[in-house]
Short mmCIF file of C-alpha atoms and ligand atoms in Angstrom, two decimals:
data_model
loop_
_atom_site.label_atom_id
_atom_site.label_comp_id
_atom_site.label_asym_id
_atom_site.label_seq_id
_atom_site.Cartn_x
_atom_site.Cartn_y
_atom_site.Cartn_z
CA MET A 1 170.97 -189.09 -45.24
CA SER A 2 168.60 -188.58 -42.36
CA THR A 3 170.47 -186.19 -40.08
CA GLU A 4 168.55 -183.56 -38.16
CA ARG A 5 170.65 -180.65 -39.43
CA LYS A 6 172.07 -179.74 -42.81
CA LEU A 7 175.69 -180.36 -43.72
CA TYR A 8 177.16 -176.85 -43.40
CA CYS A 9 174.49 -174.94 -41.43
CA ASP A 10 172.05 -175.60 -38.59
CA CYS A 11 168.85 -175.58 -40.67
CA PRO A 12 166.55 -178.58 -40.14
CA THR A 13 166.36 -181.20 -42.88
CA ASN A 14 162.65 -182.10 -42.89
CA TYR A 15 162.18 -180.47 -46.28
CA GLN A 16 159.14 -182.53 -47.20
CA ASP A 17 157.06 -181.43 -44.21
CA VAL A 18 157.38 -177.64 -44.35
CA PRO A 19 156.30 -174.81 -46.70
CA PRO A 20 158.85 -173.90 -49.42
CA ASN A 21 161.88 -171.82 -48.39
CA THR A 22 161.35 -172.01 -44.64
CA ASN A 23 164.30 -174.25 -43.66
CA VAL A 24 166.80 -171.75 -45.01
CA CYS A 25 169.53 -169.37 -43.87
CA PRO A 26 172.22 -167.24 -45.58
CA ILE A 27 174.57 -170.27 -45.76
CA CYS A 28 172.29 -172.73 -47.57
CA THR A 29 170.94 -170.05 -49.91
CA GLY A 30 174.49 -169.01 -50.85
CA MET A 31 174.26 -165.39 -49.75
CA PRO A 32 177.40 -163.30 -50.46
CA GLY A 33 179.74 -163.40 -47.50
CA ALA A 34 177.99 -166.27 -45.68
CA LYS A 35 180.55 -168.76 -44.36
CA PRO A 36 179.73 -172.47 -43.95
CA LEU A 37 180.01 -174.15 -40.54
CA PRO A 38 182.30 -177.19 -40.21
CA PRO A 39 180.73 -180.36 -41.69
CA ASN A 40 177.96 -181.93 -39.57
CA GLU A 41 179.65 -184.66 -37.49
CA HIS A 42 176.61 -186.95 -37.65
CA ALA A 43 176.65 -186.82 -41.44
CA VAL A 44 180.37 -187.59 -41.58
CA ASN A 45 179.97 -190.55 -39.20
CA ALA A 46 176.96 -191.85 -41.13
CA ALA A 47 178.98 -191.73 -44.36
CA ILE A 48 181.82 -193.62 -42.65
CA GLU A 49 179.35 -196.23 -41.41
CA ILE A 50 177.85 -196.71 -44.87
CA ALA A 51 181.31 -197.04 -46.38
CA LEU A 52 182.32 -199.61 -43.74
CA MET A 53 179.18 -201.66 -44.37
CA LEU A 54 180.18 -201.73 -48.04
CA GLY A 55 183.59 -203.11 -47.10
CA CYS A 56 185.47 -199.91 -48.00
CA ARG A 57 188.82 -198.72 -46.72
CA ILE A 58 188.35 -195.36 -44.99
CA THR A 59 190.66 -192.55 -45.99
CA THR A 60 192.62 -192.10 -42.78
CA ASP A 61 195.99 -191.52 -44.40
CA GLN A 62 195.05 -188.37 -46.29
CA THR A 63 193.48 -185.03 -45.65
CA ILE A 64 190.06 -184.97 -47.30
CA PHE A 65 189.49 -181.66 -48.99
CA ILE A 66 185.99 -180.38 -49.62
CA GLN A 67 185.84 -179.39 -53.28
CA ARG A 68 183.72 -176.82 -55.01
CA LYS A 69 182.14 -178.36 -58.10
CA HIS A 70 180.93 -175.56 -60.34
CA TYR A 71 177.92 -175.67 -62.58
CA ASP A 72 175.04 -173.35 -63.30
CA TYR A 73 171.53 -174.41 -62.51
CA PRO A 74 168.80 -172.53 -60.62
CA ASP A 75 168.73 -175.09 -57.78
CA LEU A 76 172.35 -174.30 -56.88
CA PRO A 77 172.42 -170.87 -55.20
CA SER A 78 176.19 -170.47 -54.86
CA GLY A 79 177.01 -171.72 -58.35
CA TYR A 80 178.93 -174.67 -56.93
CA GLN A 81 178.18 -177.82 -55.02
CA ARG A 82 180.42 -178.80 -52.10
CA THR A 83 181.63 -182.32 -52.57
CA SER A 84 184.31 -184.11 -50.59
CA LEU A 85 187.20 -186.07 -52.00
CA PRO A 86 186.62 -189.79 -51.37
CA ILE A 87 186.16 -190.52 -47.69
CA ALA A 88 186.51 -194.22 -48.53
CA ARG A 89 187.57 -196.49 -51.40
CA ASP A 90 187.76 -200.09 -52.62
CA GLY A 91 184.65 -201.70 -51.22
CA GLU A 92 182.58 -204.56 -52.54
CA LEU A 93 178.96 -205.62 -52.40
CA GLN A 94 178.21 -209.11 -53.69
CA GLY A 95 180.54 -209.06 -56.65
CA VAL A 96 180.24 -205.38 -57.54
CA ARG A 97 183.28 -203.32 -56.59
CA ILE A 98 182.70 -199.97 -54.92
CA ARG A 99 185.16 -197.42 -56.28
CA GLU A 100 184.55 -194.66 -53.75
CA VAL A 101 182.20 -193.01 -51.32
CA HIS A 102 181.97 -189.28 -50.81
CA LEU A 103 179.95 -186.71 -49.01
CA GLU A 104 178.01 -184.00 -50.82
CA GLU A 105 175.34 -181.42 -50.22
CA ASP A 106 172.02 -181.74 -51.97
CA PRO A 107 170.93 -178.82 -54.17
CA GLY A 108 167.49 -177.21 -53.84
CA GLN A 109 164.47 -178.27 -55.83
CA TYR A 110 163.77 -176.44 -59.10
CA ASP A 111 160.40 -176.55 -60.80
CA PRO A 112 161.01 -175.48 -64.41
CA VAL A 113 157.29 -175.25 -65.17
CA ALA A 114 156.52 -172.80 -62.36
CA GLY A 115 159.97 -171.22 -62.58
CA ALA A 116 160.24 -171.57 -58.82
CA VAL A 117 163.02 -172.85 -56.57
CA ASP A 118 162.60 -174.29 -53.08
CA TYR A 119 165.84 -174.20 -51.06
CA ASN A 120 164.58 -176.33 -48.17
CA ARG A 121 166.63 -179.26 -49.48
CA SER A 122 169.68 -177.15 -50.30
CA GLY A 123 172.57 -178.30 -48.11
CA VAL A 124 171.01 -181.56 -46.89
CA PRO A 125 173.83 -184.14 -46.57
CA LEU A 126 174.08 -186.70 -49.29
CA VAL A 127 176.32 -189.72 -49.64
CA GLU A 128 177.42 -190.67 -53.14
CA ILE A 129 178.47 -194.24 -53.83
CA VAL A 130 180.34 -194.94 -57.06
CA THR A 131 180.76 -198.47 -58.38
CA GLU A 132 183.22 -199.90 -60.85
CA PRO A 133 181.80 -201.04 -64.21
CA ASP A 134 181.03 -204.55 -62.94
CA ILE A 135 177.34 -204.68 -63.83
CA LYS A 136 176.49 -206.42 -67.10
CA SER A 137 172.70 -206.17 -67.45
CA PRO A 138 169.65 -204.21 -66.26
CA GLU A 139 168.72 -207.24 -64.16
CA GLU A 140 172.07 -207.15 -62.38
CA ALA A 141 171.70 -203.41 -61.84
CA ARG A 142 168.29 -203.94 -60.28
CA LYS A 143 169.59 -206.69 -58.02
CA PHE A 144 172.53 -204.56 -56.95
CA LEU A 145 170.38 -201.52 -56.19
CA ARG A 146 168.03 -203.64 -54.10
CA MET A 147 170.94 -204.99 -52.09
CA LEU A 148 172.41 -201.53 -51.71
CA THR A 149 169.07 -200.17 -50.50
CA ARG A 150 168.93 -202.92 -47.91
CA VAL A 151 172.43 -202.08 -46.66
CA LEU A 152 171.53 -198.39 -46.43
CA GLU A 153 168.32 -199.17 -44.56
CA TYR A 154 170.28 -201.32 -42.11
CA THR A 155 172.34 -198.32 -41.07
CA GLY A 156 169.17 -196.47 -40.11
CA LYS A 157 170.95 -193.33 -41.32
CA VAL A 158 169.09 -192.76 -44.57
CA ARG A 159 165.61 -191.61 -45.48
CA PRO A 160 163.23 -194.36 -46.66
CA GLU A 161 163.77 -195.28 -50.28
CA ALA A 162 160.05 -194.92 -50.92
CA GLY A 163 160.33 -191.17 -50.37
CA GLY A 164 162.49 -190.80 -53.48
CA ALA A 165 165.50 -189.89 -51.34
CA MET A 166 167.63 -192.39 -53.20
CA ARG A 167 168.70 -191.36 -56.65
CA ALA A 168 170.79 -193.22 -59.16
CA ASP A 169 172.88 -192.07 -62.10
CA VAL A 170 173.35 -195.06 -64.35
CA ASN A 171 176.10 -195.25 -66.93
CA ILE A 172 175.84 -197.57 -69.88
CA SER A 173 177.89 -198.29 -72.95
CA LEU A 174 177.62 -200.93 -75.64
CA GLU A 175 180.60 -202.12 -77.61
CA GLY A 176 181.46 -199.54 -80.28
CA GLY A 177 179.56 -196.68 -78.62
CA GLY A 178 180.33 -193.91 -76.13
CA ARG A 179 179.39 -193.98 -72.47
CA VAL A 180 175.97 -192.50 -71.75
CA GLU A 181 174.97 -191.35 -68.30
CA VAL A 182 171.29 -191.32 -67.38
CA LYS A 183 170.21 -189.01 -64.58
CA ASN A 184 166.91 -188.21 -62.92
CA ILE A 185 166.24 -191.75 -61.73
CA ASN A 186 164.72 -192.05 -58.28
CA SER A 187 163.68 -195.66 -57.94
CA VAL A 188 165.10 -199.11 -58.51
CA LYS A 189 162.36 -199.75 -61.05
CA GLY A 190 163.28 -196.50 -62.82
CA ALA A 191 166.94 -197.55 -63.09
CA TYR A 192 165.93 -200.90 -64.58
CA ARG A 193 163.59 -199.34 -67.14
CA ALA A 194 166.01 -196.59 -68.13
CA LEU A 195 168.73 -199.18 -68.79
CA LYS A 196 166.38 -201.40 -70.79
CA TYR A 197 165.38 -198.40 -72.89
CA GLU A 198 168.97 -197.27 -73.43
CA ILE A 199 170.10 -200.70 -74.61
CA ILE A 200 167.43 -200.71 -77.31
CA ARG A 201 168.13 -197.11 -78.33
CA GLN A 202 171.91 -197.54 -78.52
CA ARG A 203 171.70 -200.91 -80.28
CA GLU A 204 169.38 -199.49 -82.94
CA ARG A 205 171.70 -196.57 -83.58
CA LEU A 206 174.77 -198.79 -83.87
CA LYS A 207 172.89 -201.12 -86.22
CA ARG A 208 172.14 -198.18 -88.51
CA GLY A 209 175.80 -197.19 -88.46
CA GLU A 210 175.14 -194.07 -86.36
CA ALA A 211 177.41 -192.96 -83.56
CA VAL A 212 176.45 -193.20 -79.90
CA VAL A 213 178.02 -190.08 -78.46
CA ARG A 214 179.16 -189.61 -74.92
CA GLU A 215 176.43 -187.57 -73.28
CA THR A 216 174.18 -187.14 -70.27
CA ARG A 217 170.53 -188.00 -70.70
CA ALA A 218 167.52 -187.58 -68.44
CA TYR A 219 165.03 -190.31 -67.67
CA LEU A 220 161.40 -189.27 -68.03
CA GLU A 221 159.52 -191.46 -65.60
CA SER A 222 156.07 -190.76 -67.04
CA GLN A 223 157.07 -191.87 -70.56
CA MET A 224 159.74 -194.40 -69.60
CA VAL A 225 162.20 -192.95 -72.10
CA THR A 226 165.50 -191.07 -71.89
CA VAL A 227 166.08 -187.70 -73.59
CA PRO A 228 169.30 -185.75 -74.22
CA MET A 229 170.22 -183.43 -71.35
CA ARG A 230 173.67 -182.17 -72.23
CA VAL A 231 176.82 -183.35 -73.89
CA LYS A 232 178.82 -184.91 -71.09
CA GLU A 233 180.93 -182.46 -69.12
CA LEU A 234 184.53 -183.29 -68.70
CA GLU A 235 186.14 -183.07 -65.28
CA GLU A 236 187.67 -179.70 -66.27
CA ASP A 237 184.24 -178.20 -66.93
CA TYR A 238 183.44 -178.37 -63.22
CA ARG A 239 186.53 -176.27 -62.34
CA TYR A 240 187.08 -178.17 -59.10
CA ILE A 241 188.90 -176.22 -56.40
CA PRO A 242 189.26 -176.93 -52.68
CA ASP A 243 186.73 -174.81 -50.78
CA PRO A 244 188.85 -172.25 -48.87
CA ASP A 245 186.00 -171.63 -46.39
CA ILE A 246 186.00 -175.16 -44.97
CA PHE A 247 188.75 -176.84 -42.99
CA PRO A 248 189.43 -180.22 -44.64
CA LEU A 249 188.29 -183.44 -43.02
CA ILE A 250 190.83 -185.55 -41.17
CA LEU A 251 189.59 -189.00 -40.21
CA ASP A 252 191.62 -191.03 -37.76
CA ALA A 253 191.57 -194.72 -36.94
CA LYS A 254 190.09 -194.06 -33.49
CA ARG A 255 187.02 -192.41 -34.96
CA VAL A 256 186.63 -195.12 -37.60
CA ASN A 257 186.86 -197.83 -34.93
CA SER A 258 184.26 -196.14 -32.78
CA VAL A 259 181.84 -196.06 -35.73
CA ARG A 260 182.68 -199.67 -36.53
CA GLY A 261 182.01 -200.68 -32.93
CA LYS A 262 178.46 -199.33 -33.06
CA MET A 263 177.52 -200.36 -36.56
CA ALA A 264 175.04 -203.08 -37.49
CA GLU A 265 176.15 -206.30 -39.12
CA PRO A 266 175.71 -205.79 -42.89
CA PRO A 267 172.70 -207.75 -44.21
CA HIS A 268 174.59 -209.75 -46.84
CA LEU A 269 177.06 -210.99 -44.21
CA ARG A 270 174.30 -211.59 -41.70
CA GLU A 271 172.49 -213.74 -44.26
CA GLN A 272 175.54 -215.99 -44.64
CA ARG A 273 176.00 -216.21 -40.89
CA LEU A 274 172.35 -217.17 -40.25
CA VAL A 275 172.60 -220.01 -42.78
CA LYS A 276 175.68 -221.36 -41.06
CA GLN A 277 174.79 -220.74 -37.43
CA TYR A 278 171.18 -221.96 -37.50
CA LYS A 279 171.50 -224.41 -40.41
CA ILE A 280 168.58 -222.85 -42.26
CA PRO A 281 168.03 -222.66 -46.05
CA ASN A 282 169.38 -219.67 -48.00
CA ALA A 283 165.90 -218.73 -49.14
CA ALA A 284 164.72 -218.38 -45.55
CA ALA A 285 167.79 -216.39 -44.50
CA GLU A 286 167.24 -214.04 -47.42
CA VAL A 287 163.71 -213.25 -46.28
CA ILE A 288 164.77 -212.92 -42.64
CA VAL A 289 167.46 -210.32 -43.35
CA SER A 290 165.22 -208.28 -45.64
CA GLU A 291 164.61 -206.00 -42.65
CA ARG A 292 166.98 -205.45 -39.79
CA GLU A 293 164.18 -205.66 -37.20
CA LEU A 294 162.93 -208.91 -38.72
CA ALA A 295 166.40 -210.43 -38.43
CA ASP A 296 166.68 -209.21 -34.83
CA LEU A 297 163.31 -210.78 -34.05
CA TYR A 298 164.36 -214.04 -35.69
CA GLU A 299 167.53 -214.35 -33.68
CA ALA A 300 165.68 -213.65 -30.45
CA VAL A 301 163.04 -216.29 -31.30
CA ALA A 302 165.67 -218.81 -32.45
CA ARG A 303 167.22 -218.69 -28.99
CA GLU A 304 163.96 -220.04 -27.53
CA VAL A 305 162.73 -222.62 -30.05
CA ASP A 306 163.85 -224.81 -32.92
CA PRO A 307 165.61 -222.34 -35.29
CA LYS A 308 164.58 -224.32 -38.38
CA LEU A 309 160.90 -224.27 -37.47
CA ALA A 310 161.21 -220.56 -36.70
CA ALA A 311 162.88 -219.92 -40.08
CA THR A 312 160.06 -221.69 -41.91
CA TRP A 313 157.51 -219.60 -40.07
CA PHE A 314 159.36 -216.36 -40.75
CA ARG A 315 159.53 -217.14 -44.44
CA THR A 316 155.91 -218.21 -44.82
CA LYS A 317 153.31 -217.44 -42.16
CA LEU A 318 154.85 -214.42 -40.48
CA LYS A 319 155.68 -212.80 -43.81
CA LYS A 320 152.14 -213.48 -45.01
CA VAL A 321 150.53 -212.01 -41.88
CA LEU A 322 152.77 -208.91 -41.97
CA ASN A 323 152.08 -208.34 -45.67
CA TYR A 324 148.36 -208.79 -45.13
CA MET A 325 148.32 -206.30 -42.26
CA LYS A 326 150.70 -203.97 -44.10
CA LEU A 327 153.08 -204.04 -41.15
CA ARG A 328 156.83 -203.74 -41.19
CA ALA A 329 158.84 -205.80 -38.72
CA ALA A 330 159.69 -202.53 -36.95
CA ASP A 331 155.97 -202.04 -36.16
CA VAL A 332 155.52 -205.46 -34.60
CA LYS A 333 154.51 -205.22 -30.93
CA PHE A 334 154.60 -208.84 -29.76
CA THR A 335 157.69 -210.08 -27.96
CA PRO A 336 160.06 -212.79 -29.19
CA LYS A 337 158.97 -214.87 -26.18
CA GLN A 338 155.29 -214.72 -27.20
CA PHE A 339 156.09 -215.77 -30.74
CA ALA A 340 158.41 -218.50 -29.51
CA GLY A 341 155.60 -219.73 -27.22
CA LEU A 342 153.33 -220.10 -30.21
CA LEU A 343 155.95 -222.01 -32.18
CA GLN A 344 156.47 -224.31 -29.22
CA MET A 345 152.75 -225.19 -29.33
CA VAL A 346 153.06 -225.97 -33.03
CA LYS A 347 156.10 -228.12 -32.41
CA MET A 348 154.35 -230.05 -29.64
CA LYS A 349 151.39 -230.50 -32.04
CA ARG A 350 149.06 -228.78 -29.59
CA VAL A 351 147.83 -226.66 -32.48
CA THR A 352 147.95 -227.21 -36.21
CA PRO A 353 150.00 -224.81 -38.35
CA GLU A 354 146.73 -223.36 -39.66
CA GLN A 355 145.48 -222.65 -36.14
CA GLY A 356 148.90 -221.27 -35.31
CA GLU A 357 148.49 -218.79 -38.12
CA LEU A 358 145.19 -217.61 -36.63
CA VAL A 359 146.91 -217.10 -33.29
CA LEU A 360 149.72 -215.23 -35.04
CA ARG A 361 147.23 -212.86 -36.65
CA GLU A 362 145.81 -212.05 -33.22
CA LEU A 363 149.31 -211.67 -31.85
CA ALA A 364 150.17 -209.15 -34.57
CA LYS A 365 146.98 -207.19 -33.82
CA GLU A 366 147.24 -207.24 -30.06
CA PRO A 367 150.14 -208.90 -28.29
CA ALA A 368 149.12 -211.39 -25.60
CA ASP A 369 150.11 -214.72 -24.14
CA PRO A 370 149.53 -217.30 -26.93
CA GLU A 371 147.85 -219.64 -24.41
CA GLU A 372 145.22 -216.99 -23.71
CA LEU A 373 144.72 -216.39 -27.42
CA LEU A 374 144.09 -220.09 -27.91
CA VAL A 375 141.22 -219.95 -25.45
CA LYS A 376 139.95 -216.66 -26.86
CA LEU A 377 139.84 -218.11 -30.38
CA GLY A 378 138.12 -221.28 -29.16
CA LEU A 379 140.97 -223.38 -30.48
CA VAL A 380 140.75 -226.05 -27.81
CA PRO A 381 142.31 -229.25 -29.10
CA LEU A 382 140.04 -231.65 -30.95
CA LYS A 383 139.57 -235.10 -29.42
CA LYS A 384 140.47 -238.10 -31.60
CA SER A 385 136.93 -239.45 -31.28
CA GLU A 386 135.45 -236.13 -32.43
CA LEU A 387 137.67 -236.18 -35.50
CA ARG A 388 136.72 -239.77 -36.35
CA ALA A 389 133.04 -238.95 -35.97
CA ALA A 390 133.40 -235.96 -38.29
CA VAL A 391 135.20 -238.03 -40.93
CA ASP A 392 132.52 -240.74 -40.78
CA ARG A 393 129.79 -238.17 -41.09
CA ALA A 394 131.43 -236.46 -44.08
CA ILE A 395 131.68 -239.83 -45.84
CA ARG A 396 128.11 -240.76 -44.98
CA GLU A 397 126.62 -237.46 -46.10
CA ASN A 398 128.52 -237.16 -49.38
CA PRO A 399 128.14 -240.46 -51.22
CA ARG A 400 128.72 -238.81 -54.55
CA ALA A 401 132.14 -237.47 -53.63
CA VAL A 402 133.02 -240.89 -52.22
CA LYS A 403 132.01 -242.50 -55.51
CA ASP A 404 134.04 -239.94 -57.47
CA TYR A 405 137.09 -240.52 -55.32
CA ARG A 406 136.88 -244.26 -55.77
CA ALA A 407 136.53 -243.71 -59.50
CA GLY A 408 139.94 -242.06 -59.38
CA ARG A 409 139.05 -238.36 -59.05
CA LYS A 410 141.58 -237.24 -56.47
CA GLU A 411 140.05 -233.77 -56.09
CA ALA A 412 136.98 -235.38 -54.48
CA LEU A 413 139.18 -235.98 -51.44
CA ASN A 414 139.69 -232.23 -51.05
CA PHE A 415 135.95 -231.77 -51.12
CA LEU A 416 135.48 -234.32 -48.35
CA ALA A 417 138.34 -232.83 -46.34
CA GLY A 418 136.66 -229.45 -46.66
CA LYS A 419 133.47 -230.94 -45.20
CA VAL A 420 135.41 -232.37 -42.25
CA MET A 421 137.02 -228.99 -41.63
CA GLU A 422 133.54 -227.44 -41.68
CA LEU A 423 132.20 -230.00 -39.22
CA THR A 424 135.13 -229.46 -36.85
CA ARG A 425 135.00 -225.67 -37.31
CA GLY A 426 138.57 -225.64 -38.57
CA ARG A 427 140.02 -227.29 -35.49
CA ALA A 428 141.24 -230.45 -37.23
CA ASP A 429 144.70 -230.85 -38.68
CA PRO A 430 144.24 -231.06 -42.48
CA ARG A 431 147.04 -233.61 -42.79
CA GLU A 432 145.39 -235.86 -40.21
CA VAL A 433 142.04 -235.42 -41.97
CA ALA A 434 143.48 -236.45 -45.34
CA ARG A 435 145.20 -239.44 -43.79
CA LEU A 436 142.04 -240.64 -42.01
CA LEU A 437 139.85 -240.11 -45.07
CA LYS A 438 142.19 -242.06 -47.29
CA SER A 439 142.44 -245.00 -44.92
CA LYS A 440 138.66 -245.13 -44.35
CA LEU A 441 137.87 -244.99 -48.05
CA LYS A 442 140.42 -247.66 -48.80
CA LYS A 443 139.06 -249.99 -46.11
CA LYS A 444 135.55 -249.90 -47.50
CA ARG A 445 136.77 -250.75 -50.95
CA LYS A 446 138.23 -253.99 -49.62
CA ILE A 447 134.87 -254.94 -48.17
ZN1 ZN B 1 170.81 -173.14 -43.70
#
């Protein structure tokens, strides 16, 4: 999660931006005698928010102990990881049940090749989300992880997925074999590939009559394979005990309600609402909710102009322009009013959709009144007579294409339309051009 401070001490969490072992103190390096501070309130609230967005029931009826989970690895200075009992249970995200959500601290980063450990990350708050075994294929797993990422991004309380801050442990079992857990996966693509690989590996073993044992494997990103890590620990191996240094968490309904009051509408629910409220296609709603800021922009624009026209533009032209300029909706500087103004011009047929796209590109570069941009781009409306003259000229100057078209070669019409667009310097509406060309060429045939 993207809090400013670690979970049990006041060290900063920007572990990627600083030299190794600088964001550290006796608490997060597990020095003898160092006592943890109470859990970071921001981290606890962020975990509650994430759990609520996933439709979970928050644990308000029980004291939530912080457990010590023991294991030995160089990245874990105290020899145990502090992990809470579930702060929430029984959620659901598009058909996949969420078993529980808990709060943990991240270990440090160990580099086995250099034999070095960096404790900057040690103690950074982490939320763990556990699903029920409701996923039946690597494709479903990929879809679920994408949706989950979107929910997490909507909270604004997690680090960007691109930074590798999201990790997944995937468990897979085929009929007749033991459950295998694959760790060391830090992307959606990685989870998909690891599962694909495991299915082939386990199926081959079972076919040969060999056992698939219950174990933990590691995914090697560079080779796209999984390798044995350790035979799966049982719960007992972790020797869980409540951490006597930390007062347990007690969450009450008042706190949960205050988090709920401030939280964003979850993207999957927002998608359904947009479809209903604005009567737009599912495909458009899906694109619109892909980013929270994009959805906010859409709703602001839809208040000003035809929501259906706006939805079409969000799905096609706006998406295209943003992709081309490598912008996220959060970086967009133009106002909903400016964009709505542009759409109004398209609706009133004052500009063609193609010209509108040119204006949109300018708008994304430097926000301005769309009317001014129209003048700046020289997109003054074309007169009917100008268009007719251009069509006549294109026909006159390209007798060969005319002949081809009349001989049944439809693509010759595109060639002629291209000439008209050239002659009008792109100001004509391509649909109008095609219509005029067709009618003119038909007329002459009759003669
Ligand atoms: Zn610290």
